[in-house]
Amino acid sequence: MTSHQSTQTMKPATAAKKLGVYLEATPAEFREGAVSRAELNALQADPPQWLRDLRRDGPHPRPVVAAKLGVSISGLARGGITEPLTTEQIEALKQERPEWLERERATQAEVRKEAARVKKRNAERAERTADGH
């Protein structure tokens, strides 16, 4: 039995998510065809101008907006942000510092602190178990 390498492809939405860009803002030729793993790797290694522009200026998908604002995706929704934002809009929000953004940033900081505490506790437990105690 001979094995042959099949070309793995993904939907444009999956490729856009992996590239961290908003699908609707990508060129039509990107949205209309399947993207192979090799094409995705090439886009990541040497992004064309349209991809560099999208990453720099947006509009950005919600996960990117959330990361740039330092909040969760749920926090964006609670703050009323349901649409993609441009870099300019994100920077304006950072300057305005609306109450919801400050609250969500504080919540996110607490979540991170708790996650770090749990990770440390689990590491200590694993260490004790490995030591045979």
Coordinates of N, CA and C in Angstrom, one line a residue:
M1 N 0.8 -1.2 0.0 CA 0.0 0.0 0.0 C 0.9 1.2 0.0
T2 N 0.7 2.1 -0.9 CA 1.5 3.3 -1.0 C 0.7 4.5 -0.4
S3 N 1.3 5.3 0.3 CA 0.6 6.5 0.9 C 1.0 7.7 0.1
H4 N 0.1 8.5 -0.1 CA 0.4 9.8 -0.7 C -0.1 11.0 0.1
Q5 N 0.6 12.0 0.0 CA 0.3 13.2 0.8 C -0.9 13.9 0.2
S6 N -2.0 14.0 0.9 CA -3.1 14.8 0.4 C -3.0 16.2 0.9
T7 N -3.5 17.1 0.1 CA -3.4 18.5 0.5 C -4.5 18.9 1.4
Q8 N -4.1 19.2 2.6 CA -5.1 19.7 3.6 C -5.6 21.1 3.3
T9 N -6.9 21.3 3.2 CA -7.4 22.6 3.0 C -8.3 23.0 4.1
M10 N -8.5 24.3 4.3 CA -9.5 24.8 5.3 C -10.3 25.8 4.7
K11 N -11.5 26.1 5.3 CA -12.4 27.1 4.9 C -11.7 28.5 5.1
P12 N -12.1 29.5 4.3 CA -11.5 30.8 4.5 C -11.7 31.3 5.9
A13 N -12.9 31.0 6.5 CA -13.2 31.5 7.9 C -12.1 30.9 8.9
T14 N -11.8 29.7 8.7 CA -10.8 29.0 9.6 C -9.4 29.7 9.4
A15 N -9.0 29.9 8.1 CA -7.8 30.5 7.8 C -7.7 32.0 8.4
A16 N -8.8 32.7 8.2 CA -8.8 34.1 8.8 C -8.7 34.1 10.3
K17 N -9.3 33.1 10.9 CA -9.2 33.0 12.4 C -7.7 32.7 12.8
K18 N -7.1 31.8 12.0 CA -5.7 31.5 12.3 C -4.7 32.7 12.1
L19 N -5.1 33.5 11.1 CA -4.3 34.7 10.8 C -4.6 35.9 11.7
G20 N -5.7 35.8 12.4 CA -6.1 36.8 13.3 C -6.7 38.0 12.6
V21 N -7.4 37.8 11.5 CA -8.0 38.9 10.8 C -9.5 38.6 10.6
Y22 N -10.3 39.7 10.4 CA -11.7 39.6 10.2 C -12.0 39.2 8.7
L23 N -12.7 38.1 8.6 CA -12.9 37.5 7.3 C -13.5 38.4 6.3
E24 N -14.5 39.2 6.7 CA -15.3 40.1 5.8 C -14.4 41.2 5.2
A25 N -13.3 41.5 5.9 CA -12.4 42.5 5.4 C -11.3 42.0 4.5
T26 N -11.2 40.7 4.3 CA -10.2 40.1 3.4 C -10.6 40.2 2.0
P27 N -9.7 40.1 1.0 CA -10.0 40.2 -0.4 C -10.9 39.1 -0.8
A28 N -11.7 39.4 -1.8 CA -12.7 38.4 -2.3 C -12.1 37.1 -2.7
E29 N -10.9 37.1 -3.3 CA -10.2 35.9 -3.7 C -9.9 35.0 -2.5
F30 N -9.6 35.6 -1.4 CA -9.3 34.9 -0.2 C -10.6 34.3 0.4
R31 N -11.7 35.0 0.4 CA -13.0 34.6 1.0 C -13.6 33.5 0.1
E32 N -13.3 33.5 -1.2 CA -14.1 32.6 -2.1 C -13.5 31.2 -2.3
G33 N -12.3 31.0 -1.8 CA -11.6 29.7 -2.1 C -11.1 29.0 -0.8
A34 N -10.8 27.7 -0.9 CA -10.2 27.0 0.2 C -8.8 27.4 0.3
V35 N -8.2 27.3 1.5 CA -6.8 27.7 1.8 C -6.1 26.5 2.2
S36 N -5.0 26.1 1.5 CA -4.2 25.0 1.9 C -3.3 25.3 3.1
R37 N -2.9 24.3 3.7 CA -1.9 24.5 4.9 C -0.7 25.2 4.4
A38 N -0.2 24.8 3.2 CA 1.0 25.5 2.6 C 0.7 27.0 2.3
E39 N -0.5 27.3 1.8 CA -0.8 28.7 1.6 C -0.9 29.5 2.9
L40 N -1.5 28.9 3.9 CA -1.6 29.5 5.2 C -0.2 29.8 5.8
N41 N 0.7 28.8 5.7 CA 2.1 28.9 6.2 C 2.8 30.1 5.4
A42 N 2.6 30.1 4.1 CA 3.2 31.2 3.3 C 2.6 32.6 3.7
L43 N 1.3 32.6 3.9 CA 0.8 33.9 4.4 C 1.3 34.4 5.7
Q44 N 1.6 33.4 6.6 CA 2.1 33.7 7.9 C 3.6 34.1 7.8
A45 N 4.3 33.4 7.0 CA 5.8 33.6 6.9 C 6.1 34.9 6.2
D46 N 5.3 35.2 5.1 CA 5.6 36.4 4.3 C 4.2 37.1 4.0
P47 N 3.6 37.8 4.9 CA 2.3 38.3 4.7 C 2.2 39.3 3.5
P48 N 1.2 39.2 2.6 CA 1.1 40.2 1.6 C 0.6 41.5 2.2
Q49 N 0.7 42.6 1.4 CA 0.3 43.9 1.9 C -1.1 44.0 2.5
W50 N -2.1 43.3 1.8 CA -3.4 43.4 2.4 C -3.5 42.8 3.8
L51 N -2.7 41.7 4.0 CA -2.7 41.1 5.4 C -2.0 42.0 6.4
R52 N -0.9 42.6 6.0 CA -0.2 43.5 6.9 C -1.1 44.7 7.2
D53 N -1.8 45.2 6.2 CA -2.7 46.4 6.5 C -3.8 46.0 7.4
L54 N -4.4 44.8 7.2 CA -5.5 44.4 8.1 C -5.1 44.2 9.5
R55 N -3.9 43.6 9.7 CA -3.4 43.3 11.0 C -3.0 44.7 11.7
R56 N -2.6 45.6 10.9 CA -2.2 46.9 11.5 C -3.5 47.8 11.8
D57 N -4.4 47.9 10.8 CA -5.4 48.9 10.9 C -6.8 48.3 11.2
G58 N -7.0 47.0 11.0 CA -8.3 46.4 11.2 C -9.2 46.6 10.0
P59 N -10.5 46.3 10.1 CA -11.2 45.9 11.3 C -10.7 44.6 11.8
H60 N -10.7 44.5 13.2 CA -10.2 43.3 13.9 C -11.3 42.5 14.4
P61 N -11.2 41.1 14.3 CA -12.2 40.2 14.9 C -12.2 40.4 16.4
R62 N -13.3 39.9 17.0 CA -13.5 40.1 18.5 C -12.4 39.6 19.3
P63 N -11.8 38.4 19.0 CA -10.7 37.9 19.9 C -9.5 38.9 19.9
V64 N -9.2 39.5 18.7 CA -8.1 40.5 18.6 C -8.5 41.8 19.4
V65 N -9.7 42.2 19.2 CA -10.2 43.4 19.9 C -10.1 43.2 21.4
A66 N -10.6 42.1 21.9 CA -10.5 41.8 23.3 C -9.1 41.8 23.8
A67 N -8.2 41.1 23.1 CA -6.8 41.1 23.5 C -6.2 42.5 23.5
K68 N -6.4 43.3 22.5 CA -5.9 44.7 22.5 C -6.4 45.5 23.6
L69 N -7.7 45.3 24.0 CA -8.2 46.0 25.1 C -8.0 45.4 26.5
G70 N -7.4 44.2 26.5 CA -7.1 43.6 27.8 C -8.4 43.1 28.5
V71 N -9.4 42.6 27.8 CA -10.6 42.1 28.3 C -10.9 40.8 27.7
S72 N -12.0 40.1 28.2 CA -12.4 38.8 27.6 C -13.4 39.2 26.4
I73 N -13.7 38.2 25.6 CA -14.7 38.3 24.5 C -16.0 38.6 25.2
S74 N -16.3 37.9 26.3 CA -17.6 38.1 27.0 C -17.7 39.5 27.5
G75 N -16.5 40.0 28.0 CA -16.5 41.4 28.5 C -16.8 42.4 27.4
L76 N -16.3 42.1 26.2 CA -16.7 43.0 25.0 C -18.2 43.0 24.9
A77 N -18.8 41.9 24.9 CA -20.2 41.8 24.7 C -21.0 42.5 25.8
R78 N -20.5 42.4 27.1 CA -21.1 43.1 28.2 C -21.0 44.6 28.0
G79 N -19.9 45.0 27.4 CA -19.7 46.4 27.1 C -20.4 46.9 25.9
G80 N -21.1 46.0 25.2 CA -21.9 46.5 24.0 C -21.1 46.4 22.7
I81 N -19.9 45.9 22.8 CA -19.1 45.8 21.6 C -19.3 44.4 20.9
T82 N -20.1 44.5 19.8 CA -20.4 43.2 19.1 C -19.9 43.2 17.7
E83 N -19.4 44.3 17.2 CA -18.9 44.4 15.8 C -17.4 44.5 15.9
P84 N -16.7 44.2 14.8 CA -15.3 44.3 14.7 C -14.9 45.8 14.8
L85 N -13.8 46.1 15.4 CA -13.3 47.5 15.5 C -12.0 47.7 14.8
T86 N -11.8 48.9 14.3 CA -10.5 49.3 13.7 C -9.5 49.6 14.8
T87 N -8.2 49.6 14.5 CA -7.2 50.0 15.4 C -7.5 51.4 16.0
E88 N -7.9 52.3 15.1 CA -8.2 53.7 15.6 C -9.4 53.7 16.6
Q89 N -10.4 52.9 16.4 CA -11.5 52.8 17.3 C -11.0 52.2 18.7
I90 N -10.2 51.2 18.6 CA -9.6 50.6 19.8 C -8.8 51.6 20.6
E91 N -8.0 52.3 19.9 CA -7.2 53.3 20.6 C -8.0 54.4 21.2
A92 N -9.1 54.8 20.5 CA -10.1 55.8 21.1 C -10.7 55.3 22.4
L93 N -11.1 54.0 22.4 CA -11.6 53.4 23.6 C -10.6 53.4 24.7
K94 N -9.4 53.1 24.4 CA -8.3 53.1 25.4 C -8.1 54.5 26.0
Q95 N -8.3 55.5 25.2 CA -8.1 56.9 25.6 C -9.4 57.3 26.5
E96 N -10.6 57.0 26.0 CA -11.8 57.3 26.7 C -12.0 56.6 28.0
R97 N -11.4 55.4 28.1 CA -11.5 54.6 29.3 C -12.9 54.5 29.9
P98 N -13.9 54.1 29.1 CA -15.3 54.0 29.6 C -15.3 53.1 30.8
E99 N -16.4 53.3 31.7 CA -16.5 52.6 32.9 C -16.5 51.1 32.7
W100 N -17.2 50.6 31.6 CA -17.3 49.2 31.4 C -16.0 48.6 31.1
L101 N -15.1 49.3 30.4 CA -13.8 48.8 30.0 C -12.9 48.7 31.3
E102 N -13.0 49.7 32.1 CA -12.2 49.6 33.4 C -12.7 48.4 34.2
R103 N -14.0 48.2 34.3 CA -14.5 47.1 35.1 C -14.1 45.8 34.5
E104 N -14.2 45.6 33.2 CA -13.8 44.4 32.5 C -12.3 44.1 32.6
R105 N -11.5 45.2 32.6 CA -10.1 45.0 32.7 C -9.8 44.5 34.1
A106 N -10.4 45.0 35.1 CA -10.2 44.6 36.5 C -10.7 43.1 36.6
T107 N -11.8 42.8 36.0 CA -12.3 41.4 36.1 C -11.3 40.5 35.4
Q108 N -10.8 40.9 34.3 CA -9.8 40.0 33.6 C -8.5 39.9 34.4
A109 N -8.1 40.9 35.1 CA -6.9 40.8 35.9 C -7.1 39.8 37.1
E110 N -8.3 39.8 37.7 CA -8.7 38.9 38.7 C -8.6 37.5 38.2
V111 N -9.2 37.3 37.0 CA -9.2 35.9 36.4 C -7.8 35.4 36.1
R112 N -6.9 36.3 35.6 CA -5.5 35.9 35.4 C -4.8 35.6 36.7
K113 N -5.1 36.4 37.8 CA -4.5 36.1 39.1 C -4.9 34.8 39.6
E114 N -6.2 34.5 39.5 CA -6.7 33.2 40.0 C -6.2 32.1 39.2
A115 N -6.1 32.2 37.9 CA -5.5 31.2 37.1 C -4.0 30.9 37.4
A116 N -3.3 31.9 37.7 CA -1.9 31.8 38.2 C -1.8 31.1 39.5
R117 N -2.7 31.4 40.4 CA -2.8 30.8 41.7 C -3.0 29.3 41.6
V118 N -4.0 28.9 40.8 CA -4.4 27.5 40.6 C -3.2 26.8 39.9
K119 N -2.6 27.4 38.9 CA -1.5 26.7 38.3 C -0.4 26.5 39.3
K120 N -0.1 27.4 40.1 CA 1.0 27.3 41.1 C 0.6 26.2 42.1
R121 N -0.6 26.2 42.5 CA -1.1 25.1 43.5 C -1.0 23.7 42.8
N122 N -1.4 23.6 41.6 CA -1.3 22.3 40.9 C 0.1 21.9 40.7
A123 N 1.0 22.8 40.4 CA 2.4 22.5 40.3 C 3.0 22.0 41.6
E124 N 2.6 22.7 42.7 CA 3.1 22.2 44.0 C 2.6 20.8 44.3
R125 N 1.3 20.6 44.0 CA 0.8 19.3 44.3 C 1.5 18.2 43.4
A126 N 1.7 18.5 42.2 CA 2.4 17.6 41.3 C 3.8 17.3 41.8
E127 N 4.5 18.3 42.3 CA 5.8 18.2 42.9 C 5.8 17.3 44.1
R128 N 4.8 17.5 45.0 CA 4.7 16.6 46.2 C 4.4 15.2 45.8
T129 N 3.6 15.0 44.8 CA 3.2 13.6 44.3 C 4.5 13.0 43.8
A130 N 5.3 13.7 43.0 CA 6.5 13.2 42.4 C 7.5 12.8 43.4
D131 N 7.5 13.6 44.5 CA 8.5 13.3 45.6 C 8.0 12.1 46.4
G132 N 6.8 11.6 46.2 CA 6.3 10.5 46.9 C 5.7 10.8 48.3
H133 N 5.3 12.0 48.4 CA 4.6 12.4 49.7 C 3.1 12.4 49.6

